[in-house]
Amino acid sequence: MDEGSTSQPSDNNKMDSSKEAALLALMDRTGYSMVQENGQRKFGGPPPGWEGPPPPRGCEVFVGKIPRDMYEDELVPVFERAGHIYEFRLMMEFSGENRGYAFVMYTTREGAQRAIQLLDNYEIRPGKFIGVCVSLDNCRLFIGSIPKDKKKEEIQEEMMKVTEGVVDVIVYPSAVDRMKNRGFAFVEYESHKAAAMARRKLIPGTFQLWGHTIQVDWAEPEKELDEETMQRVRVLYVRNLMLSTTEETLRSEFSRLKLGSVERVKKLTDYAFIHFYNREDALNALESMNGKVIDGSPIEVTLAKPVSKDGNKRSGLRSSYGGVAPAGNYVDSNFLFQSRDDVTIGLGTGAISDGFSVRPVNLPPHLGSPYAVDLDRCVYPFLPGSHLVPVSLNTLKPSQLSSAVSLLDYYCHKNDWSLPEYHLYSLAGQEGKMLLIYKVVINSTRSSFMPDKACTILEDAKELAAQNALWNLDCSINSPGSPVNVSPPAPSGSGFLSFGFLQRMCCTVRVLSLCIY
């Protein structure tokens, strides 16, 4: 630059200066501090004059779809409308732009609930709508593929040896043999950070317990519901039932305090929903029946968790059970099922691209597929008068399972898990093409899986989702055509389906290569 020339501030510098001035003005007005660390900028936490511990669980909301050039000086005043902010955390890029999402912690749960009601789908700028939902600080891991003969104390002792911050271990007995566990457990940690460190250490495929390669993932947290909704619940969720326990037995047991108080009973495998005519009778039965032994099994009883039809627009999930869901969530004329994860930031192991708008989709009952299987090679005449014999998945031969969908059903059945549920979504592809993607939910393990690719054909989307679920249930399963590394077999008599057996069967599963995106 010549000596006589003068340096003029760039437009970017002017913009940065004005934004900095706006942030300083916000700090002066509120008295909150602001620091940037680990890719996020923290405003407050705690606010001026705060005494005592941070707000309890359920006080934080997640904010998505934030314009990348919007910052605290514009965002904080909007979220202050809902309540007193304890802390505002905006995720930042190295470039100085935000990453499109933030977390807002209020001093009370009421503030968080009000923020969801007021600001979800709020037009923050012309044509720009933000999404707001509850944020749960997950402290629990799902540990799968553990030997079924291990007790809670053994599992907790082993987990405390290899990870730090273990608070508790939750293990459920098998519905068939109460002396065995179900092949999985939930490990509770003292903090989200401790759980995240443990998950990082227990990388699937590289870590073993008792000679078994274990599966590790985040447990799906149960969503907190507002007090007003829970005050109307008159349905009890009962788990840890014997498979042989009947609906008639449950109706009789739960009617002992007051005859005729039970409206209806719906039992599925080892859990059930008990509907009462009024809430008071439901609460009395809850207090009386929780921990009681029915048919030799101590049961757990809690209030079921309904979800408003309007309160779960993003998930739009449906259950294949027609009225009940194994997570303690139920549906009646006023309520739909609860989703335990929000699709805004990804589900299961497959994240959803920021550029896609995911929505539930209803398709016609029949869609022709150019990739449909040629049935001529595998059909036989069904003669009138033929004797029909009911069969279960256990009676099938491996050669009769040629798809990932049936293989996943078989796998869940062999491990005493509920059958997988498939929840369908669509997203806009290139040139407006509709793409389809399934989320697979296995309620018995509180886990869900979503592939990172979508399909144009309904059947292919379901097959791909099942393949992805199988891969994530055992990351040692190789893709068809690749060498198969057989995992150590399960202990004899454990009843657990051998992953080596799964791997051999997976070699027959077709690869979707023509229609995935």
Short mmCIF file of C-alpha atoms in Angstrom, two decimals:
data_model
loop_
_atom_site.label_atom_id
_atom_site.label_comp_id
_atom_site.label_asym_id
_atom_site.label_seq_id
_atom_site.Cartn_x
_atom_site.Cartn_y
_atom_site.Cartn_z
CA MET A 1 0.00 0.00 0.00
CA ASP A 2 1.28 3.48 -0.90
CA GLU A 3 2.33 5.78 1.92
CA GLY A 4 -0.21 8.38 0.90
CA SER A 5 -3.13 5.99 0.84
CA THR A 6 -5.48 5.54 3.75
CA SER A 7 -6.99 2.25 4.88
CA GLN A 8 -10.77 2.10 4.68
CA PRO A 9 -12.63 -0.36 6.98
CA SER A 10 -14.28 -3.16 5.03
CA ASP A 11 -18.01 -3.88 5.11
CA ASN A 12 -17.25 -7.06 7.07
CA ASN A 13 -15.34 -5.12 9.70
CA LYS A 14 -18.21 -2.65 9.98
CA MET A 15 -20.65 -5.54 10.38
CA ASP A 16 -18.44 -7.25 12.98
CA SER A 17 -18.12 -4.01 14.92
CA SER A 18 -21.86 -3.39 14.92
CA LYS A 19 -22.56 -6.96 15.99
CA GLU A 20 -19.98 -6.73 18.77
CA ALA A 21 -21.56 -3.49 19.94
CA ALA A 22 -24.99 -5.15 19.97
CA LEU A 23 -23.69 -8.05 22.07
CA LEU A 24 -22.03 -5.68 24.53
CA ALA A 25 -25.28 -3.73 24.80
CA LEU A 26 -27.12 -6.99 25.59
CA MET A 27 -24.61 -7.83 28.33
CA ASP A 28 -24.93 -4.34 29.80
CA ARG A 29 -28.73 -4.56 29.83
CA THR A 30 -28.94 -8.01 31.42
CA GLY A 31 -25.76 -8.16 33.50
CA TYR A 32 -25.04 -11.63 32.06
CA SER A 33 -21.50 -12.70 31.16
CA MET A 34 -20.56 -14.21 27.79
CA VAL A 35 -17.71 -16.64 27.10
CA GLN A 36 -16.83 -18.83 24.12
CA GLU A 37 -15.47 -22.33 24.70
CA ASN A 38 -15.44 -25.70 22.93
CA GLY A 39 -17.31 -24.48 19.87
CA GLN A 40 -20.11 -22.79 21.75
CA ARG A 41 -20.81 -19.33 23.15
CA LYS A 42 -22.35 -19.28 26.62
CA PHE A 43 -24.52 -16.39 27.71
CA GLY A 44 -25.18 -16.57 31.45
CA GLY A 45 -25.02 -19.81 33.41
CA PRO A 46 -25.62 -18.73 36.08
CA PRO A 47 -27.42 -15.39 35.73
CA PRO A 48 -26.61 -12.50 38.09
CA GLY A 49 -27.74 -13.13 41.66
CA TRP A 50 -28.33 -16.85 41.18
CA GLU A 51 -27.72 -19.01 44.25
CA GLY A 52 -27.79 -22.77 44.52
CA PRO A 53 -27.47 -25.58 41.96
CA PRO A 54 -28.41 -25.29 38.28
CA PRO A 55 -32.06 -25.80 37.29
CA PRO A 56 -33.30 -29.41 37.30
CA ARG A 57 -33.76 -31.71 34.33
CA GLY A 58 -36.46 -30.59 31.93
CA CYS A 59 -35.64 -26.87 32.06
CA GLU A 60 -33.69 -26.78 28.80
CA VAL A 61 -34.98 -26.53 25.23
CA PHE A 62 -33.29 -27.21 21.90
CA VAL A 63 -33.61 -24.54 19.20
CA GLY A 64 -33.05 -25.52 15.57
CA LYS A 65 -33.13 -23.88 12.12
CA ILE A 66 -31.58 -20.64 13.39
CA PRO A 67 -30.36 -18.35 10.56
CA ARG A 68 -26.56 -18.61 10.47
CA ASP A 69 -26.08 -14.84 10.77
CA MET A 70 -28.33 -14.41 13.80
CA TYR A 71 -26.82 -14.03 17.27
CA GLU A 72 -27.70 -13.53 20.92
CA ASP A 73 -28.63 -9.86 20.55
CA GLU A 74 -31.61 -10.95 18.43
CA LEU A 75 -32.29 -14.38 19.93
CA VAL A 76 -32.19 -13.67 23.67
CA PRO A 77 -34.97 -11.02 23.62
CA VAL A 78 -37.22 -13.50 21.80
CA PHE A 79 -36.64 -16.30 24.30
CA GLU A 80 -36.93 -13.95 27.28
CA ARG A 81 -40.64 -13.74 26.49
CA ALA A 82 -41.11 -17.31 27.75
CA GLY A 83 -39.37 -16.92 31.10
CA HIS A 84 -36.21 -16.16 33.04
CA ILE A 85 -33.19 -17.52 31.15
CA TYR A 86 -30.53 -19.32 33.18
CA GLU A 87 -28.17 -19.93 30.24
CA PHE A 88 -28.17 -19.52 26.46
CA ARG A 89 -25.67 -21.66 24.50
CA LEU A 90 -25.21 -20.87 20.81
CA MET A 91 -23.17 -23.37 18.78
CA MET A 92 -20.50 -21.57 16.73
CA GLU A 93 -18.40 -22.24 13.62
CA PHE A 94 -14.75 -21.19 13.30
CA SER A 95 -15.87 -18.70 10.66
CA GLY A 96 -17.87 -16.78 13.25
CA GLU A 97 -21.27 -17.89 11.98
CA ASN A 98 -23.50 -19.92 14.24
CA ARG A 99 -24.12 -23.59 13.46
CA GLY A 100 -27.88 -23.24 13.18
CA TYR A 101 -28.86 -24.43 16.63
CA ALA A 102 -28.72 -23.50 20.30
CA PHE A 103 -29.76 -24.63 23.77
CA VAL A 104 -31.73 -22.39 26.13
CA MET A 105 -31.96 -23.31 29.81
CA TYR A 106 -34.66 -21.63 31.85
CA THR A 107 -34.75 -21.29 35.62
CA THR A 108 -37.99 -23.33 35.75
CA ARG A 109 -39.63 -26.13 33.78
CA GLU A 110 -42.62 -23.87 33.21
CA GLY A 111 -40.37 -21.47 31.30
CA ALA A 112 -39.13 -24.28 29.06
CA GLN A 113 -42.66 -25.52 28.38
CA ARG A 114 -43.82 -21.98 27.62
CA ALA A 115 -40.95 -21.54 25.17
CA ILE A 116 -42.04 -24.65 23.28
CA GLN A 117 -45.65 -23.48 23.17
CA LEU A 118 -44.83 -19.93 22.11
CA LEU A 119 -41.78 -20.32 19.90
CA ASP A 120 -41.92 -23.69 18.15
CA ASN A 121 -42.38 -22.90 14.43
CA TYR A 122 -41.95 -19.19 15.26
CA GLU A 123 -41.11 -16.90 12.32
CA ILE A 124 -37.84 -15.44 13.59
CA ARG A 125 -37.27 -13.58 10.30
CA PRO A 126 -39.46 -13.23 7.22
CA GLY A 127 -39.76 -16.74 5.80
CA LYS A 128 -37.45 -18.23 8.49
CA PHE A 129 -39.08 -20.47 11.09
CA ILE A 130 -37.27 -21.93 14.10
CA GLY A 131 -38.05 -25.22 15.83
CA VAL A 132 -38.13 -25.53 19.62
CA CYS A 133 -38.40 -28.77 21.57
CA VAL A 134 -37.38 -30.11 24.96
CA SER A 135 -33.69 -30.98 25.40
CA LEU A 136 -32.88 -33.95 27.60
CA ASP A 137 -29.44 -34.27 29.16
CA ASN A 138 -28.97 -37.98 28.51
CA CYS A 139 -26.96 -39.78 31.19
CA ARG A 140 -27.88 -43.34 30.23
CA LEU A 141 -26.24 -45.84 27.86
CA PHE A 142 -27.71 -48.94 26.30
CA ILE A 143 -25.39 -51.97 26.54
CA GLY A 144 -26.34 -54.90 24.32
CA SER A 145 -25.07 -58.43 23.66
CA ILE A 146 -24.25 -59.16 27.29
CA PRO A 147 -24.43 -62.77 28.54
CA LYS A 148 -27.92 -63.58 29.72
CA ASP A 149 -26.72 -65.31 32.87
CA LYS A 150 -25.20 -62.13 34.35
CA LYS A 151 -26.91 -60.47 37.32
CA LYS A 152 -27.28 -56.74 37.92
CA GLU A 153 -24.49 -56.70 40.52
CA GLU A 154 -22.05 -58.42 38.14
CA ILE A 155 -22.82 -56.02 35.31
CA GLN A 156 -22.51 -52.97 37.55
CA GLU A 157 -19.22 -54.19 39.01
CA GLU A 158 -17.78 -54.79 35.54
CA MET A 159 -18.95 -51.42 34.19
CA MET A 160 -17.44 -49.61 37.19
CA LYS A 161 -14.10 -51.27 36.40
CA VAL A 162 -13.98 -50.02 32.81
CA THR A 163 -15.83 -46.66 33.05
CA GLU A 164 -16.12 -43.86 35.58
CA GLY A 165 -19.19 -42.24 37.08
CA VAL A 166 -21.52 -45.27 37.10
CA VAL A 167 -24.53 -44.56 39.30
CA ASP A 168 -26.85 -47.47 38.57
CA VAL A 169 -27.52 -50.38 36.23
CA ILE A 170 -31.00 -51.34 35.08
CA VAL A 171 -31.51 -54.95 34.01
CA TYR A 172 -34.78 -56.60 33.07
CA PRO A 173 -35.41 -60.34 33.40
CA SER A 174 -36.31 -62.43 30.40
CA ALA A 175 -40.03 -62.86 29.82
CA VAL A 176 -39.41 -66.59 29.33
CA ASP A 177 -36.88 -67.34 32.09
CA ARG A 178 -36.82 -64.92 35.02
CA MET A 179 -33.43 -66.26 36.12
CA LYS A 180 -31.84 -64.73 33.01
CA ASN A 181 -31.59 -61.18 31.72
CA ARG A 182 -32.71 -60.09 28.25
CA GLY A 183 -29.23 -59.70 26.83
CA PHE A 184 -29.03 -55.96 27.42
CA ALA A 185 -28.84 -53.43 30.24
CA PHE A 186 -29.01 -49.68 30.82
CA VAL A 187 -26.13 -47.99 32.62
CA GLU A 188 -26.84 -44.69 34.37
CA TYR A 189 -23.97 -42.21 34.81
CA GLU A 190 -23.59 -39.22 37.11
CA SER A 191 -23.55 -36.77 34.21
CA HIS A 192 -23.95 -36.53 30.45
CA LYS A 193 -20.20 -35.93 30.18
CA ALA A 194 -19.42 -39.14 32.07
CA ALA A 195 -21.82 -41.09 29.85
CA ALA A 196 -20.29 -39.57 26.70
CA MET A 197 -16.77 -40.50 27.84
CA ALA A 198 -17.92 -44.05 28.58
CA ARG A 199 -19.58 -44.35 25.18
CA ARG A 200 -16.39 -43.14 23.50
CA LYS A 201 -14.34 -45.74 25.38
CA LEU A 202 -16.71 -48.64 24.73
CA ILE A 203 -16.46 -48.43 20.94
CA PRO A 204 -18.39 -51.36 19.43
CA GLY A 205 -16.12 -53.93 17.84
CA THR A 206 -13.09 -52.94 19.92
CA PHE A 207 -14.27 -53.69 23.45
CA GLN A 208 -15.37 -56.93 25.08
CA LEU A 209 -17.00 -57.91 28.37
CA TRP A 210 -16.82 -61.54 29.52
CA GLY A 211 -15.42 -62.43 26.11
CA HIS A 212 -18.35 -60.87 24.24
CA THR A 213 -18.23 -57.95 21.82
CA ILE A 214 -20.83 -55.62 23.28
CA GLN A 215 -23.07 -53.08 21.58
CA VAL A 216 -23.12 -49.56 23.03
CA ASP A 217 -25.36 -46.63 22.18
CA TRP A 218 -27.30 -43.85 23.82
CA ALA A 219 -30.46 -45.02 25.53
CA GLU A 220 -33.48 -43.18 24.21
CA PRO A 221 -34.60 -40.80 26.96
CA GLU A 222 -38.25 -40.58 27.90
CA LYS A 223 -39.70 -37.18 27.18
CA GLU A 224 -40.88 -35.03 30.04
CA LEU A 225 -44.56 -34.15 29.82
CA ASP A 226 -46.15 -31.06 31.25
CA GLU A 227 -47.97 -31.38 34.56
CA GLU A 228 -51.31 -30.38 33.07
CA THR A 229 -51.23 -33.31 30.64
CA MET A 230 -50.17 -35.83 33.29
CA GLN A 231 -52.97 -34.67 35.60
CA ARG A 232 -55.49 -36.08 33.12
CA VAL A 233 -53.91 -39.54 32.78
CA ARG A 234 -56.04 -42.46 33.96
CA VAL A 235 -54.05 -45.25 32.30
CA LEU A 236 -51.40 -47.37 34.02
CA TYR A 237 -48.37 -48.87 32.29
CA VAL A 238 -47.42 -52.30 33.69
CA ARG A 239 -44.17 -54.04 32.76
CA ASN A 240 -42.18 -57.13 33.75
CA LEU A 241 -45.15 -59.44 33.24
CA MET A 242 -44.92 -63.13 32.50
CA LEU A 243 -45.78 -64.08 28.94
CA SER A 244 -48.42 -66.44 30.34
CA THR A 245 -50.20 -63.69 32.31
CA THR A 246 -53.57 -62.98 30.71
CA GLU A 247 -55.62 -59.81 30.36
CA GLU A 248 -58.29 -61.44 32.52
CA THR A 249 -55.77 -61.96 35.33
CA LEU A 250 -54.67 -58.33 35.12
CA ARG A 251 -58.25 -57.06 35.13
CA SER A 252 -58.98 -59.14 38.22
CA GLU A 253 -55.83 -58.04 40.08
CA PHE A 254 -56.23 -54.34 39.30
CA SER A 255 -59.94 -54.39 40.21
CA ARG A 256 -59.38 -55.72 43.73
CA LEU A 257 -59.47 -52.27 45.36
CA LYS A 258 -62.68 -51.32 43.58
CA LEU A 259 -64.76 -53.70 41.51
CA GLY A 260 -65.71 -52.32 38.12
CA SER A 261 -63.04 -49.59 38.16
CA VAL A 262 -61.10 -51.01 35.19
CA GLU A 263 -62.42 -49.93 31.80
CA ARG A 264 -60.20 -52.14 29.63
CA VAL A 265 -56.87 -53.99 29.58
CA LYS A 266 -54.44 -54.33 26.68
CA LYS A 267 -51.50 -56.73 27.12
CA LEU A 268 -48.61 -57.13 24.68
CA THR A 269 -45.86 -59.67 25.42
CA ASP A 270 -44.55 -58.72 28.88
CA TYR A 271 -46.18 -55.31 29.34
CA ALA A 272 -49.72 -53.98 29.45
CA PHE A 273 -51.88 -50.87 29.70
CA ILE A 274 -54.70 -50.73 32.25
CA HIS A 275 -57.37 -48.14 31.47
CA PHE A 276 -59.50 -46.90 34.38
CA TYR A 277 -62.79 -45.03 34.30
CA ASN A 278 -61.41 -42.29 36.55
CA ARG A 279 -58.01 -41.00 37.62
CA GLU A 280 -58.46 -41.50 41.36
CA ASP A 281 -58.95 -45.24 40.94
CA ALA A 282 -55.87 -45.37 38.69
CA LEU A 283 -53.72 -43.62 41.31
CA ASN A 284 -54.97 -45.92 44.08
CA ALA A 285 -54.21 -48.98 41.97
CA LEU A 286 -50.75 -47.59 41.15
CA GLU A 287 -49.89 -47.25 44.83
CA SER A 288 -51.30 -50.66 45.68
CA MET A 289 -49.99 -52.73 42.76
CA ASN A 290 -46.48 -51.40 42.11
CA GLY A 291 -44.05 -54.14 43.11
CA LYS A 292 -46.73 -56.75 43.58
CA VAL A 293 -46.03 -60.30 42.37
CA ILE A 294 -48.31 -61.62 39.62
CA ASP A 295 -47.81 -65.17 38.35
CA GLY A 296 -44.43 -65.26 40.08
CA SER A 297 -43.06 -62.01 38.64
CA PRO A 298 -42.73 -58.68 40.51
CA ILE A 299 -44.34 -56.03 38.32
CA GLU A 300 -43.51 -52.35 37.80
CA VAL A 301 -46.44 -49.93 37.53
CA THR A 302 -46.29 -46.29 36.42
CA LEU A 303 -48.62 -43.76 34.86
CA ALA A 304 -48.69 -44.12 31.09
CA LYS A 305 -47.51 -41.11 29.09
CA PRO A 306 -49.86 -39.70 26.45
CA VAL A 307 -48.89 -37.21 23.79
CA SER A 308 -51.14 -34.59 22.24
CA LYS A 309 -51.82 -34.88 18.52
CA ASP A 310 -50.54 -31.35 18.05
CA GLY A 311 -47.54 -31.74 20.30
CA ASN A 312 -45.54 -34.11 18.16
CA LYS A 313 -45.70 -32.74 14.64
CA ARG A 314 -42.07 -33.41 13.81
CA SER A 315 -42.11 -37.11 14.52
CA GLY A 316 -45.53 -38.12 13.25
CA LEU A 317 -44.78 -41.64 14.42
CA ARG A 318 -47.34 -44.42 14.45
CA SER A 319 -47.29 -47.71 16.28
CA SER A 320 -48.10 -51.02 14.67
CA TYR A 321 -49.89 -52.08 17.84
CA GLY A 322 -53.00 -49.99 17.27
CA GLY A 323 -53.34 -48.22 20.56
CA VAL A 324 -50.36 -48.94 22.77
CA ALA A 325 -46.63 -48.42 22.74
CA PRO A 326 -44.09 -50.36 24.84
CA ALA A 327 -42.35 -47.29 26.22
CA GLY A 328 -45.20 -46.46 28.56
CA ASN A 329 -46.85 -44.24 25.95
CA TYR A 330 -50.44 -44.84 24.90
CA VAL A 331 -53.08 -43.45 22.60
CA ASP A 332 -56.82 -42.87 22.85
CA SER A 333 -59.22 -40.55 21.09
CA ASN A 334 -57.23 -37.51 22.16
CA PHE A 335 -53.63 -38.69 22.04
CA LEU A 336 -51.04 -40.12 19.69
CA PHE A 337 -47.82 -41.98 20.44
CA GLN A 338 -44.81 -40.22 21.86
CA SER A 339 -41.59 -40.01 19.91
CA ARG A 340 -38.53 -40.30 22.09
CA ASP A 341 -36.15 -38.48 19.77
CA ASP A 342 -36.57 -35.37 17.72
CA VAL A 343 -35.81 -35.75 14.03
CA THR A 344 -34.43 -32.22 13.82
CA ILE A 345 -31.00 -33.37 14.94
CA GLY A 346 -31.01 -36.96 13.72
CA LEU A 347 -32.38 -40.30 14.88
CA GLY A 348 -30.63 -43.47 15.94
CA THR A 349 -27.29 -43.79 14.27
CA GLY A 350 -28.04 -42.01 11.01
CA ALA A 351 -28.12 -38.21 11.11
CA ILE A 352 -30.45 -36.25 8.87
CA SER A 353 -28.90 -33.67 6.60
CA ASP A 354 -29.53 -30.05 7.58
CA GLY A 355 -30.84 -29.34 4.10
CA PHE A 356 -33.71 -31.82 4.21
CA SER A 357 -37.16 -31.16 5.61
CA VAL A 358 -38.41 -34.42 7.08
CA ARG A 359 -42.11 -35.03 7.47
CA PRO A 360 -44.42 -38.00 8.05
CA VAL A 361 -45.96 -39.42 4.91
CA ASN A 362 -49.05 -41.49 4.15
CA LEU A 363 -48.79 -43.63 1.02
CA PRO A 364 -51.47 -45.50 -0.93
CA PRO A 365 -51.99 -49.09 0.26
CA HIS A 366 -50.39 -50.45 -2.90
CA LEU A 367 -47.37 -49.18 -4.75
CA GLY A 368 -45.97 -51.07 -7.71
CA SER A 369 -42.22 -51.65 -7.58
CA PRO A 370 -39.98 -52.33 -10.58
CA TYR A 371 -37.70 -54.15 -8.14
CA ALA A 372 -40.42 -56.51 -6.87
CA VAL A 373 -39.39 -60.13 -6.35
CA ASP A 374 -40.40 -62.55 -9.09
CA LEU A 375 -42.82 -64.80 -7.19
CA ASP A 376 -43.14 -67.44 -9.93
CA ARG A 377 -40.03 -69.18 -8.66
CA CYS A 378 -41.23 -69.59 -5.07
CA VAL A 379 -45.01 -70.12 -5.08
CA TYR A 380 -46.90 -73.39 -4.86
CA PRO A 381 -50.60 -74.18 -5.25
CA PHE A 382 -52.76 -73.86 -2.13
CA LEU A 383 -55.33 -76.63 -2.39
CA PRO A 384 -58.79 -76.27 -0.82
CA GLY A 385 -59.09 -78.26 2.39
CA SER A 386 -55.35 -78.17 3.11
CA HIS A 387 -54.58 -78.45 6.84
CA LEU A 388 -53.12 -75.18 8.18
CA VAL A 389 -50.66 -75.34 11.08
CA PRO A 390 -49.74 -72.15 13.01
CA VAL A 391 -45.98 -71.60 13.09
CA SER A 392 -43.61 -69.20 14.80
CA LEU A 393 -40.34 -67.70 13.63
CA ASN A 394 -38.50 -70.32 15.69
CA THR A 395 -39.74 -73.08 13.38
CA LEU A 396 -38.42 -71.51 10.18
CA LYS A 397 -35.26 -72.60 8.41
CA PRO A 398 -32.51 -70.07 7.68
CA SER A 399 -33.04 -70.60 3.97
CA GLN A 400 -36.58 -69.26 4.35
CA LEU A 401 -35.32 -65.87 5.54
CA SER A 402 -34.09 -64.03 2.46
CA SER A 403 -34.64 -60.39 3.43
CA ALA A 404 -33.25 -58.11 6.10
CA VAL A 405 -36.80 -57.33 7.26
CA SER A 406 -37.57 -60.97 8.07
CA LEU A 407 -34.07 -61.47 9.48
CA LEU A 408 -34.51 -58.55 11.88
CA ASP A 409 -37.88 -59.96 12.99
CA TYR A 410 -36.20 -63.32 13.57
CA TYR A 411 -33.36 -61.72 15.52
CA CYS A 412 -35.74 -59.80 17.80
CA HIS A 413 -37.94 -62.86 18.34
CA LYS A 414 -35.00 -65.05 19.33
CA ASN A 415 -33.85 -62.48 21.88
CA ASP A 416 -37.27 -62.02 23.49
CA TRP A 417 -37.53 -58.45 22.19
CA SER A 418 -40.61 -56.79 20.78
CA LEU A 419 -40.81 -56.87 17.00
CA PRO A 420 -39.30 -53.86 15.23
CA GLU A 421 -41.58 -50.97 14.32
CA TYR A 422 -41.08 -49.14 11.03
CA HIS A 423 -41.94 -45.43 10.93
CA LEU A 424 -42.05 -43.90 7.46
CA TYR A 425 -40.87 -40.40 6.48
CA SER A 426 -40.36 -38.58 3.21
CA LEU A 427 -37.89 -35.91 2.20
CA ALA A 428 -37.41 -33.81 -0.91
CA GLY A 429 -34.60 -34.99 -3.17
CA GLN A 430 -33.09 -33.43 -6.25
CA GLU A 431 -35.54 -31.90 -8.72
CA GLY A 432 -38.35 -32.29 -6.20
CA LYS A 433 -38.25 -36.10 -6.26
CA MET A 434 -39.88 -37.68 -3.19
CA LEU A 435 -37.46 -39.89 -1.27
CA LEU A 436 -38.53 -42.36 1.42
CA ILE A 437 -36.76 -43.36 4.63
CA TYR A 438 -37.77 -45.57 7.54
CA LYS A 439 -36.86 -45.23 11.19
CA VAL A 440 -36.67 -48.64 12.92
CA VAL A 441 -37.67 -48.68 16.60
CA ILE A 442 -37.08 -51.68 18.88
CA ASN A 443 -39.02 -50.73 21.98
CA SER A 444 -37.74 -53.57 24.17
CA THR A 445 -34.23 -52.13 23.94
CA ARG A 446 -35.32 -48.49 23.74
CA SER A 447 -33.19 -48.10 20.65
CA SER A 448 -33.87 -46.72 17.19
CA PHE A 449 -31.98 -46.75 13.92
CA MET A 450 -32.21 -44.67 10.77
CA PRO A 451 -30.03 -45.19 7.68
CA ASP A 452 -28.11 -42.31 6.13
CA LYS A 453 -29.62 -42.96 2.70
CA ALA A 454 -33.13 -42.73 1.31
CA CYS A 455 -34.94 -44.63 -1.46
CA THR A 456 -37.56 -43.95 -4.09
CA ILE A 457 -39.29 -47.33 -3.65
CA LEU A 458 -41.22 -48.10 -0.46
CA GLU A 459 -40.12 -51.73 -0.15
CA ASP A 460 -36.47 -50.83 -0.76
CA ALA A 461 -36.61 -48.15 1.95
CA LYS A 462 -37.86 -50.72 4.46
CA GLU A 463 -35.25 -53.28 3.45
CA LEU A 464 -32.48 -50.70 3.72
CA ALA A 465 -33.70 -49.64 7.18
CA ALA A 466 -33.71 -53.25 8.37
CA GLN A 467 -30.18 -53.80 7.01
CA ASN A 468 -29.00 -50.68 8.82
CA ALA A 469 -30.59 -51.84 12.08
CA LEU A 470 -28.89 -55.24 11.81
CA TRP A 471 -25.53 -53.60 11.12
CA ASN A 472 -25.88 -51.37 14.14
CA LEU A 473 -27.08 -54.14 16.43
CA ASP A 474 -23.83 -55.88 15.60
CA CYS A 475 -21.23 -53.73 13.88
CA SER A 476 -19.17 -56.85 13.14
CA ILE A 477 -21.72 -57.97 10.54
CA ASN A 478 -20.12 -57.38 7.16
CA SER A 479 -21.84 -56.29 3.99
CA PRO A 480 -22.96 -59.05 1.62
CA GLY A 481 -20.09 -60.32 -0.44
CA SER A 482 -17.40 -59.21 1.99
CA PRO A 483 -15.45 -61.55 4.26
CA VAL A 484 -17.39 -62.56 7.34
CA ASN A 485 -15.75 -62.24 10.74
CA VAL A 486 -17.62 -64.52 13.11
CA SER A 487 -18.01 -63.14 16.64
CA PRO A 488 -17.57 -65.36 19.69
CA PRO A 489 -20.67 -67.54 20.08
CA ALA A 490 -23.10 -66.92 22.90
CA PRO A 491 -22.89 -69.21 25.94
CA SER A 492 -24.57 -72.53 25.43
CA GLY A 493 -28.18 -72.49 26.46
CA SER A 494 -28.33 -68.72 26.67
CA GLY A 495 -31.06 -68.53 24.05
CA PHE A 496 -29.33 -65.57 22.45
CA LEU A 497 -29.13 -65.66 18.68
CA SER A 498 -25.50 -66.12 17.64
CA PHE A 499 -24.11 -63.15 15.74
CA GLY A 500 -22.05 -65.59 13.69
CA PHE A 501 -25.30 -67.21 12.64
CA LEU A 502 -26.67 -63.79 11.76
CA GLN A 503 -23.61 -63.02 9.70
CA ARG A 504 -23.94 -66.19 7.64
CA MET A 505 -27.58 -65.37 7.00
CA CYS A 506 -26.79 -61.77 6.11
CA CYS A 507 -24.81 -62.99 3.13
CA THR A 508 -28.15 -63.82 1.49
CA VAL A 509 -29.61 -60.33 1.98
CA ARG A 510 -29.78 -58.36 -1.25
CA VAL A 511 -27.86 -55.11 -1.68
CA LEU A 512 -29.82 -52.00 -2.65
CA SER A 513 -27.71 -50.16 -5.18
CA LEU A 514 -30.05 -48.86 -7.85
CA CYS A 515 -32.41 -46.61 -5.93
CA ILE A 516 -30.69 -45.15 -2.84
CA TYR A 517 -29.70 -41.52 -2.42
#
